Amino acid sequence: MTTALGQQPWEPALSVRQVLTLERVLAGQPEVVAGAHRLDRPVRWVHVAEAADVGVMLTGGEMVLTTGVLLAGDEDKQGEYVRSLHRAEASAVVLGLGRAFPAPPDGMRRAAERCGLPMVVLHRPFPFAELTEEVQSRLLRRKFAAVSLSEAVRTELTGLITAGAPVQRLLDEVARHGGCPVVVTNLAHRVLATAGERAAVDDVLRDWERIARQAGAGSADGWVRAELSCRGERWGRLVLCGYRGERAAGRLLADRAAEALVLHRMLGGDGAHTQGPGGSWHSWEEQSARNLLTDLVSGAVPARQLLPRARAAGLPVNRRVFVPLVVRGGEPARLDRVLRLLGLPGVAADLGDDRVTVLLSLAPDQDARALTAHLAARLRSEPDASRAVVAAADARAAWDDVPAGLREARHVADAVAGSAPGLDLPPVVRLRDIHLRGLVRLLRDDPRVQSFAERELDGLLGGPDEDLLAVLRTYLATGRNKSRTAQLHHVSRPALYRRLEAIQGRLGVDLDDFEQAASVHIALLAHDAQQW
């Protein structure tokens, strides 16, 4: 098994610095005489050796203890001894001063400094067996603790997967075990999912680009990365952000978490494809966009607090203008494709009711209205999207104004939902285009409006002939244009006249009278608004 950082198979380790703080070692009065900048190197094992060619017996990560009895009086041997340890990737050399070397030998010290190998001398006689026993027992305890944690996490995550838990539940458990934020990214470092304390996660995301580079290079302290791959193809990364436990345990935790996410994905869980409103399926990227846009629209989280998440998800936010849109009759994947074709930065997600919410991020010098119109035209040229309706709010120059803009776009989209086929809508519908429909939509839940609609339309509601209601809707939407209404319903004018007479008879109104026709129109708009 490889480590989360793609290095050698993991072993529990103490750092050289940690070994030097052990009580038994302190009794020997240790002094670092070379390689002080490398004291955080891991000690995988402790080895007592006097032979000059000890390097051939090492596999890397050993702290070598010696009295130097076979090296005394020969600086060449001393230098080669140190170099052989360096070539074998030993973690440090500890020299017990005494009969062979009453003081640190300059030859060994200079060679160790050149190689960057920590060299420690013990000024007081010290039983090497005690140090070996102490370190080995600690390493074994660490290994047992790490393996126990690994198996406990694996069992718990597998149980969650078996129970059909969502991927967020898995990540929450990993964050709980790690005591630190957990971030899942794609290969471009865009954040797909997070878990952990909200404040800690926001701190991580606030400077994500720099942190992601450091974590990717393995240079960030406490940052443990595991690659996510399926069938030999890498598709993302999981990062434990600022893990404060033992490095080996952190690597195992990251590995177990990565295994669980990959398994969840292979089994079709919502980590790979999340079932969304209307039975559609969402990829990791879509789910990330959906969570962000849902929080923006709902206002449950202040917009300012969502700024780090938006930035980490790849949405440009510095010195930008934001255009809120809602598209009816579109799909997130199609919208993403169109955005990429047009080179427009933005996020899109299906928030339900056949509505795809889109947030564009434009440069201040770009023409927001022209680009929105171009987007609508390009979308309608897509197969099966010719009837897509693009509802837009005015561009927002401040991020804090984005939630209100998204809600305005949703209101516009709702107002034209279920519109009669004869309603002539512009390519991009805005608040100024919905007129009375917008007002009725706002008032649709008022009991008095509901009562008015039922009273005015009582003769048609629940009747056997639903076609009459559709004819009425088209007739009023076209401005009482009989020719256009007959054409849209594929009937002759005499047949239309008979239907209009039937409608007037059932409702007890004269549709040629403007006030009565307006009253019926408002009632019909209120009725339709309650259906969507």
XYZ file of C-alpha atoms in Angstrom:
532
model
C 0.000 0.000 0.000
C 1.358 3.442 -0.850
C 0.998 6.443 1.364
C -1.410 9.291 0.759
C 1.508 11.345 -0.526
C 2.645 8.677 -2.950
C 5.834 7.925 -0.981
C 7.124 4.625 0.353
C 4.843 2.229 2.269
C 4.002 3.854 5.557
C 5.638 3.001 8.832
C 4.879 4.653 12.144
C 7.684 7.070 12.948
C 9.054 9.463 15.506
C 11.039 12.441 14.319
C 14.683 12.816 15.295
C 13.610 15.822 17.332
C 11.035 13.745 19.233
C 13.576 11.008 19.995
C 15.954 13.577 21.472
C 13.251 14.729 23.911
C 12.748 11.247 25.403
C 13.633 11.104 29.090
C 16.140 8.283 28.642
C 17.910 10.158 25.846
C 18.031 13.387 27.819
C 19.907 11.506 30.516
C 22.764 11.122 28.016
C 22.985 14.920 27.517
C 22.503 14.907 23.729
C 23.957 17.680 21.582
C 23.206 18.219 17.908
C 26.507 19.017 16.193
C 25.427 18.767 12.525
C 22.272 18.737 10.403
C 20.223 20.696 12.924
C 17.894 21.811 10.120
C 16.896 18.186 9.437
C 15.680 17.163 12.905
C 12.122 16.577 11.668
C 13.226 13.576 9.614
C 11.273 10.436 10.587
C 12.918 7.686 12.616
C 11.475 4.374 11.483
C 13.825 2.186 13.518
C 16.895 2.317 15.755
C 19.987 0.327 14.807
C 23.224 -0.159 16.802
C 26.175 -0.638 14.475
C 29.953 -0.205 14.659
C 30.907 -1.607 11.242
C 32.261 0.985 8.823
C 30.097 -0.362 5.982
C 26.882 -0.300 7.975
C 25.064 1.497 5.140
C 24.635 -1.715 3.163
C 22.551 -3.155 6.007
C 20.074 -0.277 6.172
C 16.786 0.234 4.322
C 16.180 3.887 5.191
C 14.774 5.790 8.147
C 17.086 4.246 10.768
C 18.714 6.177 13.589
C 22.162 4.595 13.866
C 23.837 4.422 17.288
C 27.609 3.997 17.465
C 30.615 4.520 19.762
C 32.867 4.949 16.699
C 35.387 2.490 18.094
C 36.278 1.270 14.586
C 36.543 4.780 13.186
C 38.910 6.420 15.646
C 42.070 7.896 14.148
C 40.952 7.684 10.513
C 39.145 10.757 9.141
C 38.644 9.136 5.740
C 36.781 6.245 7.367
C 34.775 8.688 9.437
C 33.729 10.650 6.354
C 32.872 7.513 4.377
C 30.896 6.161 7.341
C 28.708 9.269 7.335
C 28.359 9.285 3.562
C 27.291 5.628 3.548
C 24.566 6.462 6.083
C 23.449 9.332 3.890
C 23.290 7.095 0.811
C 21.224 4.569 2.773
C 18.828 7.413 3.769
C 19.425 6.944 7.491
C 17.551 9.501 9.558
C 20.430 10.374 11.956
C 23.631 9.133 13.537
C 24.124 9.213 17.306
C 27.711 9.009 18.602
C 28.355 8.119 22.225
C 31.422 10.043 23.422
C 33.918 8.094 25.507
C 37.045 6.089 24.944
C 37.050 6.312 21.115
C 35.993 9.947 20.859
C 36.190 12.145 23.959
C 34.935 15.079 21.798
C 32.895 15.315 18.596
C 35.201 14.342 15.704
C 35.540 17.137 13.153
C 35.738 14.706 10.218
C 32.389 13.130 10.982
C 30.795 16.473 11.846
C 31.922 18.158 8.603
C 30.761 15.205 6.489
C 27.400 15.114 8.262
C 26.902 18.853 7.755
C 27.684 18.556 4.052
C 25.251 15.647 3.652
C 22.525 17.235 5.756
C 22.548 14.210 8.063
C 21.642 15.020 11.674
C 24.558 14.074 13.925
C 24.049 13.878 17.676
C 26.667 13.247 20.349
C 25.930 11.955 23.871
C 28.169 13.564 26.480
C 27.368 11.046 29.188
C 27.697 7.252 28.967
C 24.401 5.832 27.898
C 23.185 2.223 27.448
C 22.215 2.018 23.794
C 19.938 -0.909 24.598
C 17.721 1.362 26.674
C 17.317 3.829 23.814
C 16.610 1.014 21.351
C 13.992 -0.496 23.646
C 12.317 2.848 24.307
C 12.072 3.894 20.675
C 11.034 0.474 19.385
C 8.278 0.122 21.966
C 6.947 3.585 21.126
C 7.001 2.827 17.419
C 5.130 -0.437 17.960
C 2.502 1.319 20.075
C 2.100 3.941 17.358
C 1.771 1.278 14.710
C -0.902 -0.527 16.702
C -2.786 2.718 17.347
C -2.594 3.729 13.676
C -3.757 0.318 12.462
C -6.598 0.330 15.001
C -7.681 3.771 13.812
C -7.410 2.644 10.195
C -9.593 -0.416 10.734
C -12.122 1.493 12.836
C -12.473 4.158 10.147
C -12.682 1.583 7.359
C -15.404 -0.353 9.205
C -17.382 2.783 9.996
C -17.210 4.233 6.478
C -18.043 0.907 4.864
C -21.076 0.640 7.141
C -22.231 4.094 6.084
C -21.860 3.218 2.415
C -23.777 -0.013 2.901
C -26.549 1.928 4.619
C -26.770 4.282 1.631
C -25.423 7.337 3.450
C -24.669 10.403 1.291
C -21.063 11.276 0.608
C -21.269 14.313 2.890
C -21.923 11.970 5.810
C -18.726 10.083 4.994
C -16.717 13.294 4.844
C -18.201 14.493 8.131
C -17.001 11.298 9.798
C -13.514 11.661 8.334
C -13.363 15.255 9.608
C -14.494 14.092 13.041
C -11.797 11.405 13.217
C -9.143 13.776 11.902
C -10.149 16.749 14.020
C -9.472 18.998 11.024
C -11.177 20.260 7.860
C -11.441 17.845 4.936
C -11.467 19.101 1.362
C -12.152 17.153 -1.843
C -10.921 18.739 -5.076
C -10.727 17.901 -8.740
C -7.338 17.696 -10.462
C -7.417 21.456 -11.122
C -7.624 22.103 -7.347
C -11.239 23.287 -7.563
C -13.084 22.448 -4.376
C -15.863 19.897 -4.824
C -16.812 19.185 -1.206
C -15.781 20.099 2.326
C -16.372 18.887 5.862
C -15.429 20.032 9.334
C -16.032 23.044 11.535
C -17.491 25.778 9.325
C -15.139 28.482 10.600
C -12.089 26.262 10.117
C -13.209 25.294 6.622
C -13.717 28.957 5.694
C -10.206 29.742 6.953
C -8.823 27.035 4.690
C -10.811 28.153 1.640
C -9.971 31.817 2.116
C -6.436 31.244 0.803
C -7.080 28.000 -1.028
C -4.926 28.532 -4.125
C -1.740 28.990 -2.104
C -2.628 26.225 0.338
C -3.469 23.799 -2.482
C -0.058 24.358 -4.071
C 1.720 23.757 -0.779
C -0.310 20.656 -0.015
C 0.305 19.369 -3.535
C 4.042 19.791 -3.089
C 3.932 18.082 0.297
C 5.428 21.160 1.977
C 2.506 22.167 4.183
C 2.813 21.054 7.789
C -0.069 18.795 8.816
C -1.552 18.583 5.322
C -2.102 15.019 4.159
C -3.241 14.269 0.631
C -4.714 11.123 -0.894
C -5.312 10.647 -4.597
C -8.776 9.615 -5.788
C -8.714 7.278 -8.758
C -10.989 4.745 -10.364
C -9.944 2.076 -12.856
C -6.494 3.583 -13.139
C -7.709 7.138 -13.822
C -7.172 9.891 -11.276
C -10.153 12.212 -10.882
C -9.571 14.118 -7.664
C -7.839 14.479 -4.317
C -8.818 14.342 -0.678
C -6.876 16.575 1.688
C -6.746 16.559 5.477
C -6.093 20.229 6.191
C -3.870 20.905 9.182
C -3.978 17.385 10.660
C -2.326 17.521 14.102
C -2.063 13.835 14.885
C 0.747 11.462 14.015
C 1.753 11.650 10.390
C 1.416 7.901 9.858
C -2.078 7.897 11.345
C -3.024 10.858 9.152
C -1.848 9.054 6.051
C -3.831 5.972 6.953
C -6.920 8.067 7.679
C -6.594 9.817 4.308
C -6.123 6.487 2.545
C -9.176 4.944 4.210
C -11.242 8.028 3.354
C -10.092 7.911 -0.266
C -10.944 4.208 -0.512
C -14.443 4.928 0.828
C -15.056 7.792 -1.597
C -13.921 5.723 -4.559
C -16.136 2.825 -3.448
C -19.053 5.202 -2.980
C -18.491 6.547 -6.467
C -18.234 3.079 -8.050
C -21.481 2.035 -6.395
C -23.253 5.025 -7.896
C -23.637 6.978 -4.657
C -24.099 10.714 -4.615
C -20.378 11.280 -4.413
C -20.173 10.500 -8.088
C -23.712 11.272 -9.188
C -26.115 12.837 -6.747
C -29.797 12.337 -7.408
C -31.311 15.752 -7.549
C -34.751 17.258 -8.081
C -36.817 15.591 -10.748
C -34.654 12.473 -10.775
C -31.707 14.085 -12.575
C -28.160 13.155 -11.601
C -25.417 15.501 -10.491
C -21.644 15.080 -10.686
C -19.298 16.196 -7.922
C -18.841 19.559 -9.658
C -22.584 20.008 -10.071
C -23.206 19.129 -6.445
C -20.618 21.702 -5.343
C -22.286 24.366 -7.516
C -25.713 23.326 -6.262
C -24.712 23.680 -2.605
C -23.177 27.105 -3.233
C -26.143 28.457 -5.196
C -28.677 26.973 -2.770
C -27.012 28.753 0.138
C -26.862 32.003 -1.835
C -30.534 31.866 -2.819
C -31.811 30.820 0.597
C -29.898 33.478 2.499
C -29.290 30.941 5.275
C -25.596 31.816 5.136
C -24.492 35.457 4.697
C -23.101 36.034 1.208
C -19.796 37.280 2.624
C -19.230 33.940 4.335
C -19.787 32.119 1.033
C -17.131 34.126 -0.793
C -14.251 31.713 0.070
C -16.316 28.762 -1.153
C -17.099 30.505 -4.428
C -13.442 31.376 -4.968
C -12.283 27.852 -4.122
C -14.878 26.413 -6.524
C -13.157 28.303 -9.342
C -15.555 31.263 -9.684
C -13.650 34.543 -10.193
C -14.805 36.971 -7.506
C -12.246 39.788 -7.358
C -13.267 42.955 -9.219
C -16.079 41.191 -11.064
C -19.680 41.838 -12.067
C -22.177 39.056 -11.342
C -25.153 38.216 -13.543
C -27.869 36.053 -11.914
C -29.868 33.883 -14.316
C -32.509 31.175 -14.083
C -33.076 28.948 -17.111
C -36.227 26.909 -17.611
C -35.986 23.971 -19.966
C -32.239 23.579 -19.600
C -29.876 21.119 -17.952
C -26.794 21.854 -15.814
C -24.513 19.836 -18.109
C -25.824 21.684 -21.155
C -25.434 25.060 -19.455
C -21.873 24.186 -18.402
C -21.061 23.189 -21.970
C -22.466 26.418 -23.394
C -20.596 28.485 -20.807
C -17.333 26.774 -21.759
C -17.993 27.259 -25.492
C -18.599 30.974 -24.951
C -15.706 31.334 -22.495
C -17.994 32.684 -19.770
C -16.926 31.933 -16.175
C -19.868 30.809 -14.096
C -21.551 28.083 -12.093
C -24.809 26.322 -12.904
C -26.984 23.914 -10.928
C -30.491 22.483 -10.972
C -32.267 23.779 -7.882
C -35.545 22.046 -8.688
C -38.771 22.576 -10.618
C -37.011 22.340 -13.981
C -35.005 25.450 -13.160
C -31.252 25.739 -13.656
C -29.789 28.601 -11.657
C -26.743 30.226 -13.228
C -24.344 32.816 -11.830
C -22.039 34.465 -14.362
C -18.856 36.262 -13.316
C -17.826 38.954 -15.811
C -15.139 41.589 -16.010
C -16.436 45.129 -15.319
C -15.780 46.190 -18.918
C -17.830 43.354 -20.432
C -21.352 44.046 -21.725
C -23.482 41.934 -19.384
C -26.718 42.349 -21.365
C -25.140 41.502 -24.725
C -23.372 38.441 -23.318
C -26.569 37.259 -21.622
C -28.465 37.590 -24.899
C -25.673 35.704 -26.695
C -25.857 32.958 -24.073
C -29.644 32.659 -24.533
C -29.310 32.452 -28.323
C -26.554 29.845 -28.116
C -28.554 27.801 -25.629
C -31.645 27.782 -27.830
C -29.558 26.502 -30.729
C -28.833 23.353 -28.734
C -30.869 20.219 -29.537
C -34.112 20.006 -27.510
C -33.535 23.450 -26.003
C -35.302 25.695 -28.509
C -38.023 26.556 -25.974
C -35.633 27.298 -23.112
C -36.540 30.471 -21.214
C -33.713 32.603 -19.793
C -34.772 34.826 -16.901
C -32.234 37.421 -15.777
C -31.766 39.959 -13.041
C -29.719 43.094 -13.519
C -25.971 42.636 -13.054
C -24.680 43.022 -9.515
C -21.390 44.824 -8.882
C -21.207 43.729 -5.234
C -21.060 40.118 -4.064
C -23.399 40.912 -1.166
C -26.122 41.807 -3.705
C -25.930 38.438 -5.493
C -28.543 36.614 -3.312
C -31.180 39.271 -4.028
C -30.338 39.078 -7.724
C -30.730 35.298 -7.787
C -34.092 35.538 -6.059
C -35.201 38.185 -8.575
C -34.234 35.934 -11.489
C -36.154 33.047 -9.911
C -39.199 35.286 -9.496
C -39.054 36.248 -13.176
C -38.690 32.609 -14.232
C -41.620 31.606 -12.039
C -43.793 34.407 -13.422
C -43.498 33.078 -16.984
C -43.775 29.420 -16.013
C -46.579 27.681 -17.855
C -47.126 30.681 -20.095
C -49.570 30.328 -22.919
C -47.924 29.391 -26.213
C -48.951 32.687 -27.761
C -47.180 34.823 -25.161
C -44.427 36.677 -26.984
C -41.397 36.594 -24.682
C -38.068 38.341 -25.378
C -34.910 36.177 -25.646
C -33.987 37.184 -22.100
C -36.893 37.884 -19.741
C -36.389 40.501 -17.045
C -38.477 41.953 -14.255
C -39.774 44.748 -16.486
C -41.111 42.152 -18.963
C -43.442 40.265 -16.633
C -45.728 43.161 -15.672
C -48.982 41.886 -14.161
C -47.718 38.294 -14.109
C -44.999 39.305 -11.680
C -47.421 40.968 -9.296
C -49.817 38.029 -9.369
C -46.927 35.635 -8.770
C -45.963 37.549 -5.633
C -49.539 37.428 -4.341
C -50.338 33.845 -5.341
C -50.358 32.478 -1.774
C -52.735 35.140 -0.464
C -56.023 33.368 0.447
C -58.000 36.306 -0.936
C -56.293 35.962 -4.319
C -56.918 32.218 -4.318
C -60.567 32.768 -3.475
C -60.874 35.377 -6.245
C -59.372 33.006 -8.837
C -61.690 30.160 -7.884
C -64.751 32.418 -7.933
C -63.978 33.941 -11.334
C -63.093 30.592 -12.983
C -65.597 28.389 -11.180
C -67.454 27.479 -14.361
C -64.330 25.974 -15.955
C -62.351 24.525 -13.051
C -62.824 20.819 -12.588
C -65.027 20.624 -15.648
C -64.930 17.807 -18.183
C -63.457 19.938 -20.959
C -59.959 21.144 -19.967
C -59.437 22.349 -23.533
C -61.672 25.362 -22.859
C -59.315 26.596 -20.139
C -56.351 26.276 -22.531
C -58.222 28.199 -25.231
C -59.091 30.934 -22.738
C -55.472 31.161 -21.642
C -54.228 31.573 -25.234
C -56.993 33.990 -26.193
C -56.204 36.356 -23.320
C -52.394 35.980 -23.716
C -52.623 36.996 -27.378
C -54.608 40.124 -26.535
C -57.921 38.513 -27.556
C -56.636 37.839 -31.053
C -59.072 35.289 -32.491
C -57.081 34.501 -35.630
C -53.885 33.858 -33.681
C -55.720 31.770 -31.100
C -57.372 29.613 -33.776
C -54.008 29.127 -35.465
C -52.236 28.098 -32.256
C -54.959 25.593 -31.372
C -55.252 24.277 -34.936
C -59.007 24.915 -35.207
C -61.141 26.889 -37.631
C -62.455 30.316 -36.705
C -66.083 29.081 -36.474
C -64.930 26.293 -34.134
C -63.081 28.872 -32.027
C -66.159 31.090 -31.867
C -68.210 28.189 -30.549
C -65.626 27.523 -27.827
C -65.461 31.175 -26.825
C -69.246 31.230 -26.548
C -69.108 28.141 -24.338
C -66.460 29.791 -22.125
C -68.505 32.970 -21.744
C -71.620 30.961 -20.957
C -69.932 28.912 -18.259
C -68.241 31.930 -16.663
C -71.156 34.300 -17.118
C -68.955 37.042 -18.594
C -68.621 39.034 -21.784
C -65.009 38.732 -22.977
C -65.510 41.684 -25.313
C -65.892 43.856 -22.222
C -62.403 45.017 -21.232
C -62.991 45.069 -17.466
C -64.582 41.618 -17.404
C -61.879 40.192 -19.637
C -59.198 41.762 -17.414
C -60.797 40.257 -14.318
C -60.838 36.787 -15.883
C -57.249 37.252 -17.083
C -56.024 38.125 -13.594
C -57.894 35.161 -12.131
C -56.355 32.858 -14.723
C -52.853 34.206 -13.981
C -53.429 33.598 -10.262
C -54.720 30.075 -10.955
C -51.676 29.245 -13.115
C -49.278 30.731 -10.549
C -50.643 28.341 -7.937
C -49.895 25.373 -10.197
C -46.169 26.170 -10.535
